[in-house]
CSV table of C-alpha atoms in Angstrom, one decimal:
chain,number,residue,atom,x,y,z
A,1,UNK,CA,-21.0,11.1,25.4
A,2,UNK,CA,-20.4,7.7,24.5
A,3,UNK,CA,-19.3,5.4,27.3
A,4,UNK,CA,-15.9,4.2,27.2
A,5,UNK,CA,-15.5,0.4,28.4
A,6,UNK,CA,-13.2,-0.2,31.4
A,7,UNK,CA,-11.2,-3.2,30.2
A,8,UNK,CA,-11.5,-4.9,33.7
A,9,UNK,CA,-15.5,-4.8,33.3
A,10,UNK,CA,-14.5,-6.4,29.4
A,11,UNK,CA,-12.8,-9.1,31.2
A,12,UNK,CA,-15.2,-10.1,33.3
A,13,UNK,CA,-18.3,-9.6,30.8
A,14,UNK,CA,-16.4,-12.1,28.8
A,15,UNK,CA,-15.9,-14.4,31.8
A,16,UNK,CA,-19.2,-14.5,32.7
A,17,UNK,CA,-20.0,-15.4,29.2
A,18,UNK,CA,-18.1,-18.5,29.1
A,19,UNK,CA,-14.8,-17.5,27.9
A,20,UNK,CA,-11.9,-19.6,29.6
A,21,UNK,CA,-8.3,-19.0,29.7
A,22,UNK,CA,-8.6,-15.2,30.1
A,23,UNK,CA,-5.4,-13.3,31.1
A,24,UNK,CA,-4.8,-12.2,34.8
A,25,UNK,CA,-4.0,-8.9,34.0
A,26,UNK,CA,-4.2,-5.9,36.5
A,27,UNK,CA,-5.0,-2.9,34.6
A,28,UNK,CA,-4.6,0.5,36.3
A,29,UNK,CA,-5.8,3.6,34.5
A,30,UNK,CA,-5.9,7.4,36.1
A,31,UNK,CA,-4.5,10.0,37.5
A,32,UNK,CA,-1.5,8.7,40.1
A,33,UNK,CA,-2.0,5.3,39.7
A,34,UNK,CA,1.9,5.1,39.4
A,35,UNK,CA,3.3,4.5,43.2
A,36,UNK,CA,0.5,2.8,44.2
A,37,UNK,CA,0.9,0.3,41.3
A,38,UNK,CA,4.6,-0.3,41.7
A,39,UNK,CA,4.4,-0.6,45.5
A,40,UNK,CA,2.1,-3.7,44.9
A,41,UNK,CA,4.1,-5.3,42.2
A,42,UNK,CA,7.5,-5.0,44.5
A,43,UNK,CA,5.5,-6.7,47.0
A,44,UNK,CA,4.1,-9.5,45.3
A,45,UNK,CA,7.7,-10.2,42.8
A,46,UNK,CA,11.6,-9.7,43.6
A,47,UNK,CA,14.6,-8.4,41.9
A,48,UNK,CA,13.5,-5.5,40.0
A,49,UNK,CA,15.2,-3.9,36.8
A,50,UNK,CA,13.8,-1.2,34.9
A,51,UNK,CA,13.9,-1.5,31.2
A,52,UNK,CA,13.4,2.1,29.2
A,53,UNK,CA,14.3,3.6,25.6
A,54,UNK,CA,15.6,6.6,27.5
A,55,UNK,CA,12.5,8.9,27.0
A,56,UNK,CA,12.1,11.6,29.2
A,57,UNK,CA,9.4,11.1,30.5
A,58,UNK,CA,7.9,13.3,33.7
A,59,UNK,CA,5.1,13.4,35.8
A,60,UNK,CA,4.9,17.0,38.4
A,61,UNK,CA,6.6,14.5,41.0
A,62,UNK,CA,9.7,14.3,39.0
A,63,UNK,CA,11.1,12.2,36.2
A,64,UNK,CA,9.6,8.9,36.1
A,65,UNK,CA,12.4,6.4,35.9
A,66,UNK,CA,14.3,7.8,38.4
A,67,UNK,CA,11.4,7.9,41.0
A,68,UNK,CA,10.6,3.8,40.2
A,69,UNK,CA,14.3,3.3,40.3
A,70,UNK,CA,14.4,4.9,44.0
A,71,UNK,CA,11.1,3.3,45.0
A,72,UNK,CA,12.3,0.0,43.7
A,73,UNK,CA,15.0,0.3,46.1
A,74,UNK,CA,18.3,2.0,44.1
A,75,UNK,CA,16.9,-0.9,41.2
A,76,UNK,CA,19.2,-1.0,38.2
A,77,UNK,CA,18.0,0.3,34.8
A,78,UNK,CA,18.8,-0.8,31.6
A,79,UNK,CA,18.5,1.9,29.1
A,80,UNK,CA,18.2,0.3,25.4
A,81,UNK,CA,18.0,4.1,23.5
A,82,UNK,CA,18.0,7.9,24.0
A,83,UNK,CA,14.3,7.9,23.2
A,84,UNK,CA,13.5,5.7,20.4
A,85,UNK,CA,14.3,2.3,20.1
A,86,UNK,CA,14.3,-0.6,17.0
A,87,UNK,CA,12.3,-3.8,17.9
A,88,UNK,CA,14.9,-6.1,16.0
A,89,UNK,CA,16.8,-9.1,17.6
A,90,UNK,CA,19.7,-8.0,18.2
A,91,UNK,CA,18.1,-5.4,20.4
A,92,UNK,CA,15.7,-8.4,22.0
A,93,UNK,CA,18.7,-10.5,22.4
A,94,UNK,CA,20.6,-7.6,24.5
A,95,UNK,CA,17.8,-6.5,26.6
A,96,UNK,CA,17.7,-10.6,27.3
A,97,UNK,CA,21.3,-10.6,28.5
A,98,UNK,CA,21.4,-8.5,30.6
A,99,UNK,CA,18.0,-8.6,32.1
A,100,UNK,CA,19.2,-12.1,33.4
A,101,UNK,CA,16.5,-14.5,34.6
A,102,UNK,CA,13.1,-14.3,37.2
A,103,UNK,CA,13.1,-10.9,37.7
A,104,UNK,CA,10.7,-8.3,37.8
A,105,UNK,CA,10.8,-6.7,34.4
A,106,UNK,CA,9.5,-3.0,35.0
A,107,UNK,CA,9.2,-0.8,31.1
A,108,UNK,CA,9.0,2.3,30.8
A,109,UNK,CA,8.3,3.5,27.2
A,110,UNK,CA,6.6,3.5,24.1
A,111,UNK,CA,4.9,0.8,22.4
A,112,UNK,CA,7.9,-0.4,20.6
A,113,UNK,CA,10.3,-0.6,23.7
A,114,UNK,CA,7.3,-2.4,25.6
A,115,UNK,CA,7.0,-4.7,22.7
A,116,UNK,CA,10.4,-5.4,23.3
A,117,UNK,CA,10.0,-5.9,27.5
A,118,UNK,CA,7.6,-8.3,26.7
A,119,UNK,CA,9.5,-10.6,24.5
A,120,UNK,CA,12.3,-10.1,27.3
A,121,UNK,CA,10.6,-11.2,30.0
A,122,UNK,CA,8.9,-14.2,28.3
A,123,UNK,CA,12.0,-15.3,27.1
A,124,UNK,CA,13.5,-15.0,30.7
A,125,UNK,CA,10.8,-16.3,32.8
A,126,UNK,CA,10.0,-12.9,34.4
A,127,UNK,CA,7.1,-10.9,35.6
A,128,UNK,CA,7.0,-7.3,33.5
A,129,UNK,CA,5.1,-4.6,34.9
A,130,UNK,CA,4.2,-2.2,31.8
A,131,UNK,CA,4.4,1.6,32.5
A,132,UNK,CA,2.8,3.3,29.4
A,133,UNK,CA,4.1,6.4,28.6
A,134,UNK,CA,2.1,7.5,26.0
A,135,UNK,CA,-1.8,6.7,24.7
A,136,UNK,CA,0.3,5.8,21.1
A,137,UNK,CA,-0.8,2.0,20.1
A,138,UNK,CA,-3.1,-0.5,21.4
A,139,UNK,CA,-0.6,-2.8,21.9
A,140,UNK,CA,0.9,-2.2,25.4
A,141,UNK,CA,-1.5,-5.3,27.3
A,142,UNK,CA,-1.8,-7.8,24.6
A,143,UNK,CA,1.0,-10.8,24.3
A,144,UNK,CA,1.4,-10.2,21.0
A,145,UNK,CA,4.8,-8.0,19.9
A,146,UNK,CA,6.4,-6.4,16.2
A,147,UNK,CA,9.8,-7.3,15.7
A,148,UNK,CA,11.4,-6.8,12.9
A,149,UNK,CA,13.3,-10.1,11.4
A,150,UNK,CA,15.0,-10.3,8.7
A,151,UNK,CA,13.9,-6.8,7.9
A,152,UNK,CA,10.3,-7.7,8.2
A,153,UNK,CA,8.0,-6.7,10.5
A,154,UNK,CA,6.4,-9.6,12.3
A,155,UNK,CA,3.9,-10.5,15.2
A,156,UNK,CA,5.5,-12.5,17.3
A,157,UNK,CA,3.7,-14.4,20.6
A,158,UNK,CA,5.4,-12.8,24.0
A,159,UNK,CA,3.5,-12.3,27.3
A,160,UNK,CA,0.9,-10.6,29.3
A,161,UNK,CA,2.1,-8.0,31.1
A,162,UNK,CA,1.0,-9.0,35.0
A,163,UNK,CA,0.1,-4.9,35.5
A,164,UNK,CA,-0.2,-2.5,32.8
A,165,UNK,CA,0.1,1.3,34.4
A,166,UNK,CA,-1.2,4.2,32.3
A,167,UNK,CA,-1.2,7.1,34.4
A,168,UNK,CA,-2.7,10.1,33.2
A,169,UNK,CA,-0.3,12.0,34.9
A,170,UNK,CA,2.7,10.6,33.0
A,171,UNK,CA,0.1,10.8,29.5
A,172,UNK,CA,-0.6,14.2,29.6
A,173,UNK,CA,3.2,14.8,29.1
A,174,UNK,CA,3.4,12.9,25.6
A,175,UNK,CA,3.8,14.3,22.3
A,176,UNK,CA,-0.2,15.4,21.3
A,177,UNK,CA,1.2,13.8,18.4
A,178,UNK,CA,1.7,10.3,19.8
A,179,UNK,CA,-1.4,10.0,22.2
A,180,UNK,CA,-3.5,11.3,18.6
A,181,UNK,CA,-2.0,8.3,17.3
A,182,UNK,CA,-3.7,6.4,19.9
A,183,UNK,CA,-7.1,8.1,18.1
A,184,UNK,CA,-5.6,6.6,14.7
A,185,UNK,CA,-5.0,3.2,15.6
A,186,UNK,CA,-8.9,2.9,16.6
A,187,UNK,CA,-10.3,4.4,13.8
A,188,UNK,CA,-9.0,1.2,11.9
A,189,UNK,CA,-10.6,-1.3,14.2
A,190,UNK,CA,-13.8,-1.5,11.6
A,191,UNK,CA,-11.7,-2.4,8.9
A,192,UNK,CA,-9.7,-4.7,10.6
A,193,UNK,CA,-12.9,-6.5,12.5
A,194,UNK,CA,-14.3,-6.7,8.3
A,195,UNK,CA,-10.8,-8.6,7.3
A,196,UNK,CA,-11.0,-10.9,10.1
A,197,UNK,CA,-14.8,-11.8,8.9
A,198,UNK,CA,-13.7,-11.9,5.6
A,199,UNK,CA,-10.9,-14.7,6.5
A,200,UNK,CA,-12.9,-16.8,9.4
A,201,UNK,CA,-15.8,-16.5,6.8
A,202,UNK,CA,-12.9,-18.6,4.4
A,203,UNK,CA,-11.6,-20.8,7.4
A,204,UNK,CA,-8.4,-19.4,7.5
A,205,UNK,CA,-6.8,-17.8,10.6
A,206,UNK,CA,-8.9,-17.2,14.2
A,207,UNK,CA,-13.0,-17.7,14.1
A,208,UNK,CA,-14.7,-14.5,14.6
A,209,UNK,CA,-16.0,-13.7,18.1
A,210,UNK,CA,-17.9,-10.6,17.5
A,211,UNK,CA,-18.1,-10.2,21.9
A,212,UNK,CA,-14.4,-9.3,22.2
A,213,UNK,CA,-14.6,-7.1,19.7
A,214,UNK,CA,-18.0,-5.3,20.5
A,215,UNK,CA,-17.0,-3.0,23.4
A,216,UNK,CA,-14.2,-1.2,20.9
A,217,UNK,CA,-16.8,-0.8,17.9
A,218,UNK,CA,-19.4,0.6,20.1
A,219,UNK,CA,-17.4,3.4,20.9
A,220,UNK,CA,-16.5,4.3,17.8
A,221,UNK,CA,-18.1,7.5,18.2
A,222,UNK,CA,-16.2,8.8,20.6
A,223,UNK,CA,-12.5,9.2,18.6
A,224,UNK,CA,-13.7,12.9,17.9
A,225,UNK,CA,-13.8,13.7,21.5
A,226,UNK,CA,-10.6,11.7,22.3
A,227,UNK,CA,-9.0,13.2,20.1
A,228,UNK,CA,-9.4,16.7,21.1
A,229,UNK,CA,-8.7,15.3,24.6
A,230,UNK,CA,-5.2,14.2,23.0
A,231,UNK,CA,-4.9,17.8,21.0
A,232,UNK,CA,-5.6,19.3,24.6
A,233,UNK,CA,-3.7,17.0,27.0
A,234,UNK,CA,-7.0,16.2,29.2
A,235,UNK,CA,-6.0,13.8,31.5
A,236,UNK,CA,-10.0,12.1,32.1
A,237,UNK,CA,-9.8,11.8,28.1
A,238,UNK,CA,-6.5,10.4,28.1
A,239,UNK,CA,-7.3,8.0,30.7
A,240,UNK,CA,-10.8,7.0,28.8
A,241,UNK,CA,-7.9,6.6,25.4
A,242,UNK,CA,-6.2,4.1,27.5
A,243,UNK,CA,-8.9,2.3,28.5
A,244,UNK,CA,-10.2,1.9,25.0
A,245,UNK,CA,-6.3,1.2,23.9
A,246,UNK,CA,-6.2,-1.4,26.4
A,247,UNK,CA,-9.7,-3.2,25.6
A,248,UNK,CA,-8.5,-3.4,21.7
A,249,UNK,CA,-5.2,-4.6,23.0
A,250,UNK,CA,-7.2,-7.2,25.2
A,251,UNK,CA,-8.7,-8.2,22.1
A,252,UNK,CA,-6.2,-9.6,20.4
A,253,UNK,CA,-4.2,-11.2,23.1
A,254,UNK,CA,-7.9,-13.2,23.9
A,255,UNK,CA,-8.3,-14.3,20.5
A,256,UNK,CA,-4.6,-15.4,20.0
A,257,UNK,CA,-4.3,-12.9,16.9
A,258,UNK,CA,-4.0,-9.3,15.9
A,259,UNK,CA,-6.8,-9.7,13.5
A,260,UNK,CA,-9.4,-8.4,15.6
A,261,UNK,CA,-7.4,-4.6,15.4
A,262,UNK,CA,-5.0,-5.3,12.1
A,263,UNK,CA,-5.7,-5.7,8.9
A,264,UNK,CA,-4.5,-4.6,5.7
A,265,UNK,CA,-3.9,-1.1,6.6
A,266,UNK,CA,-1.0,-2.4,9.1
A,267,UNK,CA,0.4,-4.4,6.5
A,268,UNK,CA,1.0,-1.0,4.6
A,269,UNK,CA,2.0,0.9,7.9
A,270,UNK,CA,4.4,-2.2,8.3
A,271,UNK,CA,5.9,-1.5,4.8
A,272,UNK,CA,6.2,1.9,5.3
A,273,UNK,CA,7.8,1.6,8.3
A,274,UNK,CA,10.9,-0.7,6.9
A,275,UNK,CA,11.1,1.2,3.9
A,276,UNK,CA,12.3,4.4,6.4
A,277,UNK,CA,14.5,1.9,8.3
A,278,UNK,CA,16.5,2.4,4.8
A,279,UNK,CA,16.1,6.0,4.7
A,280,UNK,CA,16.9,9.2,6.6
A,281,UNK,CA,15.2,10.5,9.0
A,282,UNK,CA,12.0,8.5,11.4
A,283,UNK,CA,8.4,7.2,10.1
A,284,UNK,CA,5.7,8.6,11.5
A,285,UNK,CA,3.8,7.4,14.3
A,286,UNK,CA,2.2,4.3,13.6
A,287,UNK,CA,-1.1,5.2,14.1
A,288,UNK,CA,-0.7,8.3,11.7
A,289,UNK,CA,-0.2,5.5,9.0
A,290,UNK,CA,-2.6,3.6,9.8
A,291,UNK,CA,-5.3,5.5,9.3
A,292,UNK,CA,-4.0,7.0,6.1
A,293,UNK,CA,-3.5,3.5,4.9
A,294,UNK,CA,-7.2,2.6,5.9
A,295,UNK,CA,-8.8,5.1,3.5
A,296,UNK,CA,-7.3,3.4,0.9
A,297,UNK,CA,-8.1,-0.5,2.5
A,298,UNK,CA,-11.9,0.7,2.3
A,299,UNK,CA,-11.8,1.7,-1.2
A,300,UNK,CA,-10.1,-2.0,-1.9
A,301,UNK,CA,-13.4,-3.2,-0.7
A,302,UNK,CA,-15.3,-0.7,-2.9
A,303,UNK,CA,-12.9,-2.7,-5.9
A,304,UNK,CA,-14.0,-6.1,-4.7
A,305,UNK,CA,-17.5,-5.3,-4.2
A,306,UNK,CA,-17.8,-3.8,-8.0
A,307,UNK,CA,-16.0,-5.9,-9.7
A,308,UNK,CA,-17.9,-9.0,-8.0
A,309,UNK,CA,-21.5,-7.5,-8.7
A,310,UNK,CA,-20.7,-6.2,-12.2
A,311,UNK,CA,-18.9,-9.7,-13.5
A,312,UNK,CA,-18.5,-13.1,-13.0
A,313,UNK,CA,-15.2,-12.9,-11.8
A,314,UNK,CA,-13.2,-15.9,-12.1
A,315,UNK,CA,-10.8,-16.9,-8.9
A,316,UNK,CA,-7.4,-17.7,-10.1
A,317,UNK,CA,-4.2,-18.2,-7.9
A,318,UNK,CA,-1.1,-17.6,-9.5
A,319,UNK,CA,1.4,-20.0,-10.3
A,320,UNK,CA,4.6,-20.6,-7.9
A,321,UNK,CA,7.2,-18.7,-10.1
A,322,UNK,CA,5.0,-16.0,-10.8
A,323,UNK,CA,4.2,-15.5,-7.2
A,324,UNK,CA,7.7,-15.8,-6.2
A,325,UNK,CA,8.8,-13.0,-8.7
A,326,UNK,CA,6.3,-10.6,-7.2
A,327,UNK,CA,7.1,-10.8,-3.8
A,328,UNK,CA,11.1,-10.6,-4.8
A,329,UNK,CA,10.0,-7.6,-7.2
A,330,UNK,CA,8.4,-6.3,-4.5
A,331,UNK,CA,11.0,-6.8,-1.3
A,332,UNK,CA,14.4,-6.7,-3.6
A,333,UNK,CA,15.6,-3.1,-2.8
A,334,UNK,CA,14.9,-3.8,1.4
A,335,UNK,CA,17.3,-7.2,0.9
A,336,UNK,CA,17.7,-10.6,-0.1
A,337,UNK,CA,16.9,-11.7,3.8
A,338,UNK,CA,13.6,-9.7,3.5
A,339,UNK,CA,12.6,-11.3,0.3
A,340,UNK,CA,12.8,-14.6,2.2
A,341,UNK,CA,11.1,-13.9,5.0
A,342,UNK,CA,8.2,-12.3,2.8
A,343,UNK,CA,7.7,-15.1,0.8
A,344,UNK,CA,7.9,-17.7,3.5
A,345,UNK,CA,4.7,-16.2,4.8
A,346,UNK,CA,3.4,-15.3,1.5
A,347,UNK,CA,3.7,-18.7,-0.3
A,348,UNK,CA,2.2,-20.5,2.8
A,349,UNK,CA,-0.8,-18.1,2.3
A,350,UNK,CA,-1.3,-19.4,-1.6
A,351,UNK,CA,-0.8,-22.6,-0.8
A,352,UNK,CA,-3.8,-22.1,1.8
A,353,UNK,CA,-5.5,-20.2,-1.3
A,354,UNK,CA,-4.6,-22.9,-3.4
A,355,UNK,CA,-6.4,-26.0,-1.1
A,356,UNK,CA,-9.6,-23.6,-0.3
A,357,UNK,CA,-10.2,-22.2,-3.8
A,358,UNK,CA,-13.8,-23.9,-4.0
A,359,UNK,CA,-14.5,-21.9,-0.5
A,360,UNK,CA,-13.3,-18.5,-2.0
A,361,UNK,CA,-15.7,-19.2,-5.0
A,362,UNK,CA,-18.6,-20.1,-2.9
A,363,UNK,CA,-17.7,-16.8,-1.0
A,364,UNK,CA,-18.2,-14.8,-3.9
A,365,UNK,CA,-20.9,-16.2,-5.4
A,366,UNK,CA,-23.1,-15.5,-2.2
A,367,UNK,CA,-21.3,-12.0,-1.8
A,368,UNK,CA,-24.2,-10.1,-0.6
A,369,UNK,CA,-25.6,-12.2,2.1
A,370,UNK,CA,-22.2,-12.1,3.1
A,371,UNK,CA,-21.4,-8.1,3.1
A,372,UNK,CA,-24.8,-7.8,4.9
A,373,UNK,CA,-22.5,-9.4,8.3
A,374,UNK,CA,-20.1,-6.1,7.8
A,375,UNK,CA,-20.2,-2.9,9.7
A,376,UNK,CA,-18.0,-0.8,7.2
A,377,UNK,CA,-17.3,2.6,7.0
A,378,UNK,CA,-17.3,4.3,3.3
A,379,UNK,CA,-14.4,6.1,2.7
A,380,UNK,CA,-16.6,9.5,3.0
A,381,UNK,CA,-17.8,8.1,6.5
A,382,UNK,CA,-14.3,6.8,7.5
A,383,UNK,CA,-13.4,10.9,6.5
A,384,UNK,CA,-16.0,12.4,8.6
A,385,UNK,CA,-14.4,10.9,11.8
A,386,UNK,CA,-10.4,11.4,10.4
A,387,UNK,CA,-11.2,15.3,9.9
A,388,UNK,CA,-13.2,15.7,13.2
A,389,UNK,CA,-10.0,13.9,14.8
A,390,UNK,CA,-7.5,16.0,12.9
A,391,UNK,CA,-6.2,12.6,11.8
A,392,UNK,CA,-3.6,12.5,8.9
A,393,UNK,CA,-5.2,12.1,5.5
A,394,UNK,CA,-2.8,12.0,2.7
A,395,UNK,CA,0.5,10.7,2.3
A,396,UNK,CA,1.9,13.9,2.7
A,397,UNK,CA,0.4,14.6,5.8
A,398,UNK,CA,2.8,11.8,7.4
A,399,UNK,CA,6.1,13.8,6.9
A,400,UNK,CA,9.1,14.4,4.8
A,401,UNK,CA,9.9,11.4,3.0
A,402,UNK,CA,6.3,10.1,2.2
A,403,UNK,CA,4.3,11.1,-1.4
A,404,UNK,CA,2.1,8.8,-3.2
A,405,UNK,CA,5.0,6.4,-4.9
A,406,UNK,CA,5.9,5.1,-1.4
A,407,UNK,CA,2.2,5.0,-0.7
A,408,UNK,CA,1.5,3.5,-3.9
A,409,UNK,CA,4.5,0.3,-3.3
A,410,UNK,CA,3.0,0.2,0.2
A,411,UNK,CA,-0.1,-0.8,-0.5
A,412,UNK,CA,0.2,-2.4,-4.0
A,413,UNK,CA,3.0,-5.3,-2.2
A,414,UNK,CA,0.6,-5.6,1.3
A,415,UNK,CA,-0.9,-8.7,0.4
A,416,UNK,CA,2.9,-9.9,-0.1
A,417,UNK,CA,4.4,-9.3,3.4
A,418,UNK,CA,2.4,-12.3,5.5
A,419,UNK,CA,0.1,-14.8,5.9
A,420,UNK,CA,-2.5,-13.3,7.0
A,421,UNK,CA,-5.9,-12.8,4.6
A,422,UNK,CA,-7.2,-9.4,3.7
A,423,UNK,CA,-9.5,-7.7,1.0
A,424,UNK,CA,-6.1,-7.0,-1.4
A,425,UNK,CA,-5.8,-10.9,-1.3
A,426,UNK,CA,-9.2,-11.3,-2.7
A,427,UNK,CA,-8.5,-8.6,-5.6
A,428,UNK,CA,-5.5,-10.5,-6.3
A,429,UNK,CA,-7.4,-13.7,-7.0
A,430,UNK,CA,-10.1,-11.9,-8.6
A,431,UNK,CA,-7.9,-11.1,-10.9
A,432,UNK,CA,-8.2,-7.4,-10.4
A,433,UNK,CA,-5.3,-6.4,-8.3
A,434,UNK,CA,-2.8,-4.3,-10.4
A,435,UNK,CA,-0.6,-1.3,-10.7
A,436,UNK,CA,-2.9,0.4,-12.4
A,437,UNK,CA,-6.0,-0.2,-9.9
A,438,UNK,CA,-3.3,0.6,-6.8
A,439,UNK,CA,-2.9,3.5,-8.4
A,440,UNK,CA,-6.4,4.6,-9.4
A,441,UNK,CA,-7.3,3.8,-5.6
A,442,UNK,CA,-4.2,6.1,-4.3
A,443,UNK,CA,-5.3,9.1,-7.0
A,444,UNK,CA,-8.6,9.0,-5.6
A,445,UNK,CA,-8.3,9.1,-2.2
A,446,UNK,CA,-5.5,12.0,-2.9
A,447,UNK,CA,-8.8,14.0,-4.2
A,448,UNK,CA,-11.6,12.5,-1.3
């Protein structure tokens, strides 16, 4: 059995090896951490308010926010949903007025309503005290949040939770569903960890610290059996899913980026997901897409890797207008607003392109010494791990309202939605990046 880090131990490896500025973040993972948690935060901040998305969440002791709200002293709770909730301003800016200033934030919810509750108490000078409710996202420690502005989904900075509670108690009551989502949003960590090489190795964005990210990819080989603790609601498994959650989440937060866990297959799972904010009915979990989206990333670096050893590739960054039209081609039908934002983000990234073009060369004409630094699953490995997980594979496998068109827009426009580098930037300026390549990469992992 492979060991699962505890992201306290994390913390302090990284601390002893002469990383500063690391967050003060009380992590408790187990069975019945809850009231033991929440009785220490009480004592050390004042003026509590719970903040949930109206889940009903449980443990055998009773429903959850109702026990915090008695412990808590009769605490008022601010209920932003009836189960699920959008991350968009308007939402942030509500939860902001009424939360009021230096309190004690207390969240009870998914990823997206903690995302939320940590924008909330930045913005109001509060503590927050995270109560996950579900092993769903890796995202519940780091002070990074998604919001959606302007109809784009975008990383904004927020804050450390000061105590992050996942109690297995309260997991084992999730959706298999969402905790198996948990399972998905790992699985993309290689892929992710590749894209940030890929970009430090250019300059652009974080340098790569391969000791935050270490303790995640070691256990790689463990999403089987976390998985079937999700299928099986096993609370030990769940807690060890947490645990490796919260030391991807730590991650990012250290670095000051969601590149060590997010890379091109978000970017698609961000499309998707405000492409169904214009459609009936909800996405699937985030995780779900991720890891369909991932089998496709990897065979984007199969692309790269061919077309660089079979040619000599010229890099070429398009022109202004035709850029422009792309992105607006690309965002039109989700809004004027959208198309904005996009390209914003976009066109900073070619202008970057456009100063560091000599770097990208010299990157691909010394190609191999530089794949040799990767750790990269094929897409047949990546598969061996998705089936033994149960993990979605095809674009049907997400739910009504996904087939291989959206998949196809998804991933063809992901290099268009931020400024962040990945391997479909470097088939773009290869000059190899195309409808019909997107679509020759969708049909075959549709077959794999």
């Amino acid at each position: 059995m492979t060991a699962i880090p505890e992201p306290n131990a994390i913390l302090a490896s990284l601390r002893d090896s002469g990383h500063a500025d690391l967050p003060a973040v009380d992590i408790r993972i187990g069975a019945s951490v809850l009231d033991d948690a929440i009785k220490d935060a009480s004592s050390s901040f004042s003026d509590p308010v719970i903040l949930s998305d109206g889940g009903p969440y449980r443990t055998p002791a009773g429903p959850v926010v109702d026990r915090l709200a008695e412990q808590l002293g009769d605490c008022p709770v601010i209920q932003l949903g009836t189960g699920t909730v959008r991350a968009d301003e308007e939402t942030v800016e509500r939860a902001v007025a009424e939360v009021g200033h230096d309190r004690l934030v207390v969240s009870v919810g998914a990823g997206t309503l903690t995302d939320i509750a940590k924008v909330t108490a930045q913005r109001t000078g509060s503590h927050h005290v995270a109560v996950q409710t579900a092993c769903s996202i890796n995202g519940f420690i780091a002070d990074r949040s998604v919001l959606v502005i302007a109809g784009a989904k975008r990383t904004v900075v927020s804050r450390w939770p000061d105590k992050l509670i996942a109690d297995s108690d309260i997991l084992t009551a999730a959706p298999a569903g969402l905790n198996l989502a948990g399972v998905g949003d790992l699985s993309t960590v290689p892929n992710a960890v590749a894209e940030w090489q890929l970009a430090a190795a250019l300059g652009h964005g974080p340098a790569y610290d391969a000791a935050v990210v270490e303790p995640v990819l070691a256990a790689m080989p463990a999403l089987p059996s976390l998985a079937k603790a999700a299928h099986d609601a096993e609370p030990d498994g769940l807690a060890d899913l947490a645990r490796l959650l919260a030391g991807s989440g730590l991650s990012m937060g250290i670095v000051g980026s969601t590149a060590p866990a997010s890379g091109s297959e978000h970017a698609v799972s961000h499309l998707l997901e405000m492409a169904f904010a214009h459609r009936p009915g909800p996405a699937a979990p985030h995780g779900m897409q991720v890891t369909v989206a991932t089998r496709l990333a990897l065979r984007v670096w199969q692309l790269v890797d061919r077309t660089i050893r079979s040619t000599r590739p010229q890099v070429r960054v398009a022109d202004e207008a035709t850029s422009r039209d792309a992105v607006e081609h690309a965002f039109i039908e989700l809004g004027a607003k959208t198309v904005e934002e996009c390209w914003t983000g976009y066109s900073a990234k070619r202008s970057w392109l456009l100063a560091h073009q000599a770097d990208v060369e010299a990157m691909v004409a010394d190609w191999d010494a530089f794949t040799r630094t990767l750790a990269l699953p094929t897409p047949e490995q990546f598969d061996e791990v998705s089936h033994a997980s149960g993990l979605p594979i095809r674009a049907g496998d997400l739910g009504p309202g996904y087939d291989d068109d959206l998949l196809f827009w998804a991933l063809r426009s992901s290099h268009l939605l931020r400024e962040r580098m990945s391997i479909v930037d470097v088939a773009d300026v290869l000059g190899v990046w195309s409808d019909e390549t997107a679509r020759s990469i969708i049909a075959d992992a549709e077959e794999g």
